[in-house]
Amino acid sequence: MTTAALPAPTPTAVITHTDRLGRRVEIPVPVKRAVFLQMYELIPVLDVWERVAGLGRYAFVNDIVASSRARRHGTVPAVGGGNDINVEAVIRVRPDLIVTWTASPEQVRFLEGKGLRVIAEYPESIQELREVMKLLGRVFQRERRVSRAIGEMDLLLGDIRARVAKAPPSPRPRVLWLGSRPTTVACRNSIGNELIRLVGGENPAEAIPLRNTDIPLERIISWNPDIVFIWGNARYGARHILESSHWRTVNAVKHGRVYKLPEWSTWSPRVALVALWMAMRTYPERFEGLDFSSVADRFYRLVFGLSYKGEGWH
Amino acid sequence: MKGRRVLDAVILLSPLMAGWAALFVGSCDIPPLDVLRVLAWRLFDPGAFGESSEWVVIVDIRLCRVVLAGIVGAVLSAGGATFQGMFRNPLVDPYILGISAGAAFGCAVAVGFMPLISTPLLAFACGILAVSLTSWIARWGDDVSPLTMVLAGVVVSAFFTALVSIVKFLVDPAKLQSIVYWLMGSFSLAEWKSVGMAAAAAVVGLTPVYLMRWRLNVISMGEEEARTMGVDVRRYRVVFIAASTLAVSTAVSVSGIIGWVGLMVPHLVRMVSGPDHRSLIPLSMAAGAAFLILADTVARSLTVYDLPVGLVTAITGAPFFVYLLKRGGRESWRG
């Protein structure tokens, strides 16, 4: 995989895309100047650093962005966050396209009113992430790179499925994904739930038709999960759960199976590595002899063009 | 007269009745007989259910929440009655002096930038800082009038609210979620150590208020009248503010911001039992405790979710206050 920046080609076509807010957006391709307020981990995947005109402020604390930015000559201006875009800063960098999320539809409409082209995405599943990656591959004319990244993701996810399929079909371990608070659980419409299913677990919160929500602690205790994963950006760690008197009767605590995930976004190809890490803790016997660091390093090199140094772990 | 005594007795016993009922309600279906069995075993054989999930749910989660909600409700309500009497203003509550805005700022800073520092601790420290600032600003004039104090509280609250907005702007969305949830008030993560902390502060803070409650009757008649009766208004005001602030800041630090209790409950009690602070303070404490226990029970059992109790108090509090105004709350205030 080459990491050298290619000169941006002249526009050759127009792609019509309906984004997550239901807006039809016409995008002349290839995009030459883009602002990434979200999905910035896809910049090294696409290898389009020379076409990045601006970044959301949280991108500057992202390990993948920090490591791969060396490919970019000169500085990249910060243009605000996903909810608080600095419109003047955005207009100044004259982007062809702004990639953001759906948190602030009114801001998206405002930018649109200023003649800026915006797509707002919110992948709620790995399949939707693939679709967003493919879209960006098309608008930057980097389809082959995206295809290769998706291929690596699918290879890893396929291997996980194959290994956990060999586990006894029942009883499946009850697995919870906790969010920003110890009572926030990943429900049916979350990527967390999809990952639990993928690694062969059974999410007791799947019956709740939401992304994430707060539920009474007593309900969690009555579910008695066998394994608990804590979202990487949560303010508490595994120790908080393991040492809490409330959780002492829960299987996951009794057997020390409470794990804090890395601070990795699930809106990135790294979601496949998150799945692998979860699977290795859900069915350790099915992954005996597998070295996570080696797999992650290979994945990083092929997908991001970077080496894996164990970053993002607590 | 007898009817009122019965009513007062019912109010005084209401936290026990509400707390007892709340132990049987929750999203985890435990039959009432099992609840009784677990509680009975606690009396006769403390170690019997130590490691069962029923025990954890009934004692460590439900009972812990009930006790904490009761303490916080009593503190907020007594604080409201005290401040309303002291400032002779029916619209003030414990938050008017900047406690809630200060505590909110402490929480936001802890969650956003200081992960190693306990959120309740910083919320408490900033709540105290806000009240100190309010007192300091109020003393700039020749005399500390109730109006000056309330205005200083409004200024300090606005200042800390702006600081909270800055922190919310600066932190990433993941941390913002925690801050927003805390600001809505909840007992969902109640632990016995929080109960101990809130109880200790309640005893230290509310004991002087309770013992000196009759002086609130004198102060609420007006500063001049109080002075002619030999009451050092300024000294008592400092004592009442310091004592109430200690209890309220600690309560806020363990529960988040729960509005309306301090405003609504004393009014309700005043309507039933009159404005005499000798009975108003203890009855407000009891009614506040019962109200918050019931509100939290609704919050944790009405839906599959654990709603922030602050939402429940706000939803019930606002219409209730309109009802009070319509029914002639001013008259009941005057007694």
XYZ file of C-alpha atoms in Angstrom:
649
model
C 0.000 0.000 0.000
C 1.421 3.328 -1.069
C 1.329 6.218 1.333
C 2.566 8.911 -1.063
C -0.017 11.630 -1.696
C -1.381 11.714 -5.212
C -2.342 14.959 -6.983
C -6.093 15.523 -6.817
C -7.728 14.805 -10.164
C -10.169 17.229 -11.831
C -13.919 16.594 -11.289
C -15.246 13.989 -13.660
C -18.723 13.118 -12.347
C -21.414 13.904 -9.824
C -22.588 11.454 -7.167
C -26.065 11.884 -5.690
C -26.236 10.674 -2.118
C -29.045 10.642 0.465
C -27.465 11.101 3.859
C -28.626 10.024 7.327
C -30.703 13.184 7.706
C -32.563 12.267 4.513
C -30.976 15.091 2.487
C -30.134 14.495 -1.160
C -26.638 15.843 -1.730
C -24.965 16.133 -5.136
C -21.217 15.720 -4.820
C -18.891 16.478 -7.759
C -16.114 13.898 -7.630
C -13.359 13.578 -6.878
C -13.527 15.858 -3.865
C -10.394 18.013 -3.708
C -10.847 19.820 -0.405
C -12.709 18.240 2.498
C -13.421 19.065 6.112
C -13.718 16.058 8.423
C -15.687 16.791 11.582
C -16.277 13.060 12.018
C -14.964 9.861 10.427
C -11.441 11.297 10.518
C -9.924 7.840 11.100
C -10.869 7.171 7.486
C -8.406 9.831 6.233
C -5.385 7.474 6.361
C -7.554 4.648 5.045
C -8.403 6.786 2.016
C -4.907 8.312 2.032
C -6.265 11.771 1.318
C -4.305 13.879 3.785
C -3.360 16.347 1.026
C -7.070 16.946 0.412
C -7.967 17.615 4.056
C -8.775 21.320 4.389
C -9.928 21.244 8.014
C -10.533 18.937 10.971
C -12.936 18.779 13.894
C -11.249 19.590 17.185
C -11.548 16.089 18.607
C -9.544 14.762 15.653
C -6.450 16.356 17.142
C -6.519 14.017 20.140
C -7.134 10.898 18.055
C -4.176 8.488 17.982
C -4.686 7.338 14.382
C -4.972 10.930 13.165
C -1.930 11.987 15.195
C 0.200 9.128 13.850
C -0.848 9.485 10.240
C -0.803 13.285 10.039
C 2.923 13.161 9.350
C 1.922 12.396 5.766
C 0.445 15.847 5.466
C 2.783 18.768 4.660
C 1.885 21.861 6.667
C -0.773 22.326 9.291
C -4.460 21.473 9.158
C -6.756 24.078 10.702
C -9.272 23.150 13.389
C -12.768 24.287 12.426
C -14.722 23.487 15.600
C -16.530 20.367 16.728
C -19.441 18.309 15.481
C -21.965 20.418 17.368
C -20.177 23.747 17.314
C -18.720 24.388 13.909
C -16.840 27.650 13.412
C -18.595 28.679 10.206
C -16.080 31.398 9.348
C -13.192 28.964 9.720
C -14.999 26.467 7.489
C -15.768 29.053 4.801
C -12.165 30.264 4.878
C -10.811 26.815 3.905
C -13.273 26.600 0.930
C -14.127 22.886 1.211
C -15.841 20.925 -1.560
C -17.331 18.647 1.091
C -17.886 18.589 4.851
C -18.217 15.194 6.534
C -20.074 15.383 9.840
C -22.601 13.487 11.949
C -26.274 13.967 12.642
C -26.080 15.591 16.082
C -26.894 19.077 14.858
C -29.220 19.027 11.821
C -29.884 22.757 12.107
C -26.156 23.419 11.772
C -26.001 21.195 8.709
C -28.865 23.176 7.148
C -27.165 26.444 8.081
C -23.937 25.411 6.362
C -25.938 24.268 3.370
C -27.538 27.726 3.254
C -24.073 29.232 3.014
C -23.433 27.253 -0.157
C -21.379 24.522 1.519
C -21.835 20.852 0.657
C -22.358 18.687 3.746
C -23.050 15.013 4.344
C -24.209 13.919 7.805
C -23.778 10.250 8.702
C -24.409 8.115 11.789
C -23.501 4.467 11.191
C -25.511 2.335 13.631
C -24.080 -0.959 12.464
C -20.964 -2.390 10.889
C -22.837 -2.665 7.591
C -23.715 1.031 7.749
C -20.066 1.795 8.490
C -19.112 -0.169 5.366
C -21.607 1.925 3.350
C -20.136 5.189 4.651
C -16.634 3.950 3.838
C -17.726 3.002 0.331
C -19.348 6.401 -0.170
C -16.182 8.205 0.873
C -14.183 5.871 -1.360
C -16.332 6.955 -4.295
C -16.281 10.689 -3.571
C -12.503 10.688 -3.150
C -12.074 8.097 -5.914
C -10.274 5.796 -3.551
C -12.518 2.777 -4.041
C -9.690 0.249 -4.154
C -8.246 1.383 -0.855
C -11.669 1.282 0.791
C -12.372 -2.093 -0.713
C -9.116 -3.400 0.692
C -9.871 -1.972 4.158
C -13.354 -3.493 4.143
C -11.805 -6.758 2.981
C -9.424 -6.759 5.954
C -12.290 -5.955 8.319
C -14.411 -8.749 6.881
C -11.515 -11.190 7.029
C -11.107 -10.496 10.728
C -14.840 -10.532 11.445
C -15.217 -13.762 9.459
C -12.424 -15.393 11.465
C -14.120 -14.328 14.713
C -17.465 -15.757 13.559
C -15.852 -19.020 12.512
C -14.071 -19.448 15.823
C -17.039 -18.604 18.066
C -19.316 -20.791 15.924
C -17.363 -23.764 17.256
C -18.354 -22.849 20.812
C -21.292 -24.770 22.319
C -24.522 -23.150 21.032
C -25.987 -22.851 24.504
C -25.846 -21.464 26.996
C -24.353 -18.385 25.384
C -22.668 -16.057 27.872
C -24.734 -13.030 28.847
C -22.677 -10.019 27.862
C -23.318 -6.375 28.711
C -21.763 -3.299 27.137
C -21.774 -0.423 29.637
C -21.593 3.182 28.476
C -20.763 6.515 30.045
C -22.300 5.449 33.393
C -22.352 1.984 34.976
C -26.121 1.942 34.441
C -25.996 2.924 30.765
C -26.353 -0.175 28.598
C -26.022 -0.763 24.872
C -29.452 -1.751 23.549
C -30.811 -3.264 20.357
C -29.910 -0.454 17.938
C -26.310 0.012 19.005
C -23.052 -1.167 17.502
C -22.259 -2.470 20.995
C -25.158 -4.916 20.691
C -24.008 -5.996 17.230
C -20.519 -6.649 18.555
C -21.901 -8.722 21.436
C -23.849 -10.872 18.976
C -20.834 -11.113 16.708
C -18.596 -12.462 19.472
C -21.192 -15.068 20.407
C -22.692 -13.391 23.426
C -26.271 -12.733 24.394
C -27.116 -9.142 25.305
C -29.865 -9.031 27.972
C -30.515 -5.396 27.011
C -31.294 -6.343 23.411
C -35.022 -6.245 24.124
C -34.861 -2.475 24.584
C -35.424 -0.834 21.178
C -32.933 2.017 21.617
C -29.225 2.721 21.055
C -28.108 3.231 24.658
C -30.127 4.030 27.758
C -29.952 4.220 31.534
C -31.738 1.436 33.353
C -32.159 0.678 37.066
C -29.132 -1.034 38.560
C -31.365 -3.720 40.068
C -32.325 -4.810 36.569
C -28.667 -5.290 35.677
C -28.132 -7.301 38.854
C -31.117 -9.500 37.994
C -29.736 -10.081 34.471
C -26.565 -11.377 36.122
C -24.241 -10.901 33.126
C -21.329 -13.295 32.725
C -19.128 -10.722 31.018
C -19.134 -6.927 31.162
C -17.399 -4.677 28.655
C -17.009 -0.996 29.494
C -16.955 1.591 26.753
C -13.395 2.925 26.336
C -14.326 6.569 26.880
C -16.230 5.946 30.111
C -14.921 7.797 33.143
C -14.836 4.668 35.313
C -12.829 1.510 34.883
C -13.199 -2.226 35.456
C -12.000 -1.771 39.041
C -14.987 0.426 39.849
C -17.331 -2.427 38.949
C -15.188 -5.173 40.450
C -14.944 -3.383 43.796
C -18.532 -2.148 44.014
C -20.663 -3.898 46.618
C -23.693 -3.605 44.313
C -22.129 -5.857 41.718
C -20.690 -8.503 44.037
C -23.286 -11.167 43.228
C -22.916 -10.734 39.466
C -21.144 -13.587 37.652
C -18.875 -11.234 35.699
C -17.547 -9.797 38.961
C -17.275 -13.144 40.741
C -15.120 -14.464 37.894
C -13.208 -11.245 37.209
C -14.648 -10.902 33.692
C -15.101 -7.126 33.591
C -13.065 -5.412 30.873
C -12.585 -1.866 29.745
C -12.359 -1.471 26.000
C -9.791 0.738 24.258
C -10.658 4.360 23.529
C -11.262 3.444 19.919
C -14.095 4.749 17.833
C -16.546 2.184 16.517
C -16.992 4.444 13.453
C -13.693 3.189 12.095
C -12.287 -0.018 10.619
C -10.846 -0.547 14.103
C -14.278 -1.796 15.102
C -13.061 -5.169 13.758
C -10.167 -5.135 16.231
C -12.556 -4.180 19.038
C -14.622 -7.241 18.077
C -11.538 -9.451 18.129
C -10.511 -8.190 21.554
C -14.030 -8.812 22.892
C -14.182 -12.252 21.321
C -10.824 -13.223 22.859
C -12.297 -12.424 26.284
C -15.671 -13.999 25.642
C -14.294 -17.316 24.322
C -10.593 -17.363 25.292
C -10.367 -21.093 24.566
C -11.278 -20.478 20.907
C -8.462 -17.956 20.455
C -5.656 -19.807 22.196
C -2.271 -18.958 20.758
C -3.534 -15.892 18.909
C -1.400 -12.826 19.562
C -3.641 -9.751 19.491
C -0.735 -7.335 18.986
C 0.485 -9.191 15.888
C -2.998 -9.264 14.365
C -3.535 -5.594 15.210
C -0.160 -4.625 13.750
C -0.901 -6.401 10.475
C -4.343 -4.765 10.351
C -2.920 -1.314 11.105
C -0.286 -1.637 8.388
C -2.720 -2.841 5.732
C -5.591 -0.520 6.573
C -4.002 2.638 7.992
C -0.407 2.305 6.785
C 0.718 2.547 10.415
C 2.322 0.219 12.917
C 0.396 -0.774 16.028
C 2.005 0.326 19.279
C -0.751 -0.643 21.687
C -2.174 2.866 21.745
C -5.622 3.651 23.118
C -5.451 1.192 26.017
C -5.761 2.142 29.654
C -57.027 21.128 66.590
C -57.148 17.354 67.013
C -57.516 16.936 63.269
C -54.382 18.995 62.693
C -52.424 16.944 65.186
C -53.432 13.783 63.385
C -52.389 15.361 60.100
C -49.045 16.425 61.566
C -48.500 12.891 62.855
C -49.285 11.481 59.417
C -46.767 13.864 57.835
C -44.117 12.967 60.398
C -44.645 9.258 59.726
C -44.891 9.646 55.955
C -41.178 8.962 55.217
C -41.434 5.614 56.985
C -44.605 4.691 55.106
C -43.195 5.840 51.749
C -39.880 4.102 52.412
C -41.561 0.850 53.408
C -43.740 0.862 50.288
C -40.768 1.740 48.055
C -38.900 -1.389 49.138
C -41.536 -3.522 47.408
C -41.438 -1.651 44.099
C -38.828 -1.927 41.378
C -38.044 -3.165 37.911
C -36.737 -6.446 39.324
C -39.752 -8.627 40.127
C -39.244 -9.805 43.689
C -42.429 -11.102 45.356
C -43.423 -9.112 48.493
C -43.030 -12.211 50.668
C -39.427 -12.599 49.524
C -38.791 -8.947 50.344
C -40.125 -9.529 53.848
C -38.131 -12.754 54.165
C -34.890 -10.994 53.216
C -35.553 -8.114 55.614
C -36.549 -10.459 58.431
C -33.441 -12.546 57.978
C -31.424 -9.337 58.246
C -32.790 -8.873 61.746
C -32.245 -12.426 62.956
C -29.287 -13.635 60.911
C -27.347 -10.775 59.277
C -25.104 -13.087 57.286
C -27.858 -15.243 55.786
C -28.465 -13.372 52.551
C -25.152 -11.570 52.305
C -24.306 -12.863 48.848
C -27.723 -13.302 47.214
C -28.874 -11.031 44.426
C -32.221 -10.457 46.234
C -30.284 -9.125 49.181
C -28.234 -6.791 46.970
C -31.360 -5.516 45.184
C -33.464 -4.967 48.323
C -30.850 -3.757 50.786
C -27.904 -2.395 48.804
C -29.922 -0.855 45.976
C -33.543 -0.163 47.018
C -33.026 0.524 50.727
C -29.892 2.537 50.004
C -31.793 4.674 47.470
C -34.744 5.080 49.823
C -32.557 6.265 52.701
C -30.507 8.600 50.510
C -33.604 10.046 48.823
C -35.140 10.566 52.267
C -32.096 12.406 53.597
C -31.722 14.583 50.483
C -35.465 15.335 50.450
C -35.410 16.319 54.132
C -32.372 18.536 53.659
C -33.673 20.311 50.544
C -37.071 20.862 52.087
C -35.754 22.097 55.440
C -33.317 24.333 53.560
C -36.181 25.773 51.539
C -38.295 26.465 54.636
C -35.316 28.069 56.386
C -34.361 30.346 53.490
C -37.969 31.325 52.811
C -38.435 32.341 56.451
C -35.096 34.051 56.725
C -35.412 36.082 53.521
C -39.160 36.609 54.000
C -39.527 35.557 50.412
C -41.737 32.616 49.399
C -39.887 32.167 46.118
C -36.416 31.373 47.408
C -35.043 27.882 47.831
C -31.643 26.415 48.754
C -30.366 27.094 45.281
C -30.945 30.829 45.290
C -27.586 31.457 46.967
C -25.712 29.780 44.128
C -25.301 26.316 45.656
C -26.649 24.416 42.686
C -24.775 26.412 40.060
C -21.539 26.103 42.053
C -21.993 22.375 42.575
C -22.846 21.922 38.894
C -19.615 23.659 37.955
C -17.663 21.374 40.306
C -19.270 18.328 38.726
C -18.580 19.560 35.208
C -14.904 20.234 35.977
C -14.472 16.838 37.662
C -16.077 14.930 34.812
C -14.508 17.016 32.069
C -10.966 17.640 33.214
C -10.138 15.990 36.538
C -10.981 12.291 36.285
C -8.942 11.447 39.386
C -10.905 13.776 41.657
C -14.216 12.627 43.116
C -17.198 14.371 41.503
C -19.153 14.777 44.787
C -16.099 16.256 46.495
C -15.525 18.908 43.848
C -19.266 19.596 43.592
C -19.377 20.151 47.341
C -16.281 22.387 47.333
C -17.619 24.543 44.504
C -21.076 24.738 46.140
C -19.451 26.118 49.278
C -17.280 28.464 47.184
C -20.376 29.822 45.418
C -22.190 30.521 48.696
C -19.072 32.173 50.127
C -18.896 34.398 47.048
C -22.568 35.279 47.464
C -22.034 36.248 51.104
C -18.918 38.223 50.207
C -20.665 40.190 47.463
C -23.690 40.809 49.686
C -21.449 42.380 52.325
C -20.182 45.104 49.976
C -23.032 47.384 50.998
C -23.562 48.987 54.382
C -25.965 46.309 55.493
C -26.731 42.755 54.425
C -30.379 42.989 53.507
C -32.314 39.938 52.304
C -32.711 41.586 48.912
C -28.942 42.155 48.577
C -28.304 38.559 49.504
C -30.794 37.227 46.962
C -29.428 39.508 44.225
C -25.859 38.428 45.017
C -27.047 34.823 44.767
C -28.571 35.501 41.362
C -25.303 37.058 40.153
C -23.162 34.177 41.455
C -25.570 31.589 40.009
C -25.398 33.286 36.605
C -21.605 33.350 36.769
C -21.263 29.654 37.630
C -23.933 28.696 35.107
C -21.855 30.426 32.439
C -18.762 28.533 33.600
C -20.699 25.250 33.349
C -21.656 26.177 29.776
C -18.001 26.818 28.933
C -16.991 23.422 30.326
C -19.840 21.719 28.437
C -18.643 23.436 25.284
C -15.047 22.329 25.760
C -15.490 18.666 26.759
C -16.022 15.912 24.246
C -19.533 14.498 23.743
C -18.817 11.376 25.804
C -18.098 13.413 28.928
C -20.853 15.875 28.136
C -23.353 13.037 28.520
C -22.195 12.369 32.106
C -22.394 16.058 33.008
C -25.881 16.455 31.582
C -27.102 13.359 33.452
C -25.650 14.597 36.736
C -27.292 17.981 36.251
C -30.674 16.243 36.010
C -30.265 14.649 39.464
C -30.409 10.923 40.150
C -30.003 8.310 42.872
C -29.269 5.525 40.405
C -25.710 5.014 41.680
C -26.495 5.500 45.394
C -24.049 3.769 47.737
C -23.986 3.421 51.504
C -20.927 5.648 51.756
C -22.931 8.436 50.049
C -25.692 7.823 52.598
C -23.182 8.160 55.430
C -21.795 11.389 54.014
C -25.220 12.949 53.419
C -26.481 11.811 56.834
C -23.495 13.270 58.677
C -23.855 16.619 56.891
C -27.622 16.586 57.491
C -27.143 16.038 61.222
C -24.437 18.706 61.498
C -26.298 21.177 59.294
C -29.905 20.678 60.330
C -29.399 20.306 64.098
C -28.743 24.050 64.662
C -31.604 24.905 62.276
C -33.936 22.620 64.207
C -32.838 23.861 67.637
C -33.088 27.547 66.667
C -36.170 27.270 64.491
C -38.277 29.445 66.750
C -35.951 32.369 65.969
C -36.981 32.081 62.335
C -40.459 33.143 63.484
C -38.959 36.333 64.888
C -36.680 36.972 61.874
C -39.550 36.407 59.444
C -41.477 39.234 61.123
C -38.906 41.696 59.776
C -35.476 42.903 60.758
C -36.615 45.903 62.808
C -39.167 43.886 64.751
C -36.622 41.166 65.408
C -34.083 43.660 66.730
C -36.622 45.198 69.085
C -37.187 41.705 70.443
C -33.476 41.330 71.110
C -32.614 38.944 68.275
C -29.260 39.549 66.573
C -30.558 39.051 63.032
C -27.183 39.231 61.306
C -25.634 36.588 63.551
C -28.527 34.177 63.176
C -28.631 34.732 59.449
C -24.977 33.671 59.163
C -25.636 30.586 61.299
C -28.731 29.565 59.313
C -27.031 30.094 55.943
C -23.847 28.246 56.943
C -25.707 25.306 58.489
C -28.198 24.919 55.631
C -25.518 25.334 52.997
C -23.387 22.591 54.511
C -26.297 20.145 54.440
C -27.604 21.190 51.014
C -24.180 21.230 49.292
C -23.471 17.732 50.548
C -26.907 16.545 49.435
C -26.402 18.069 45.976
C -22.948 16.539 45.713
C -24.320 12.988 46.133
C -27.544 13.334 44.153
C -27.001 15.981 41.489
C -29.411 18.834 41.036
C -32.957 18.075 42.152
C -35.195 21.079 41.820
C -38.568 22.047 43.229
C -38.408 20.066 46.487
C -37.131 23.011 48.531
C -39.693 25.332 47.015
C -42.763 23.137 46.806
C -42.742 21.056 49.990
C -42.484 23.900 52.545
C -45.394 25.636 50.781
C -47.464 22.503 50.966
C -46.693 22.054 54.662
C -47.367 25.726 55.322
C -50.814 25.317 53.773
C -51.560 22.385 56.038
C -49.908 23.396 59.300
C -49.371 27.136 59.126
C -46.248 29.303 59.052
C -44.943 28.605 62.578
C -41.358 27.456 62.021
C -41.399 25.370 65.197
C -43.626 22.901 63.388
C -42.845 23.960 59.804
C -39.194 22.842 59.910
C -39.705 19.260 61.207
C -42.834 18.752 59.105
C -41.045 20.031 55.983
C -38.188 17.632 56.636
C -40.586 14.698 56.916
C -42.708 15.691 53.933
C -39.610 16.417 51.806
C -38.197 13.007 52.625
C -41.463 11.241 51.767
C -41.895 13.231 48.556
C -38.417 12.474 47.248
C -38.665 8.780 48.195
C -41.901 8.531 46.199
C -40.487 10.565 43.297
C -37.438 8.297 43.116
C -39.620 5.189 43.287
C -41.589 6.502 40.310
C -38.333 7.369 38.505
C -36.911 3.855 38.840
C -40.056 1.807 38.332
C -42.423 3.701 36.035
C -40.638 2.577 32.863
C -37.936 0.119 31.912
C -35.488 3.046 32.153
C -34.025 4.733 35.215
C -35.338 8.265 34.779
C -33.442 11.083 36.495
C -35.475 11.900 39.620
C -34.960 15.625 38.903
C -37.234 15.208 35.888
C -39.973 13.682 38.044
C -39.784 16.471 40.643
C -39.811 19.114 37.906
C -42.765 17.566 36.094
C -44.795 17.316 39.296
C -43.430 20.502 40.847
C -44.215 23.050 38.161
C -47.952 22.321 37.813
C -48.253 21.926 41.557
C -46.768 25.350 42.077
C -49.234 26.866 39.612
C -51.997 25.160 41.607
C -50.616 26.622 44.832
C -50.551 30.109 43.374
C -54.105 29.750 42.132
C -55.302 28.424 45.476
C -53.892 31.404 47.322
C -50.399 30.461 48.379
C -49.798 34.055 49.417
C -52.503 33.796 52.047
C -51.072 30.643 53.526
C -47.660 32.317 53.595
C -49.067 35.140 55.679
C -50.709 32.625 57.952
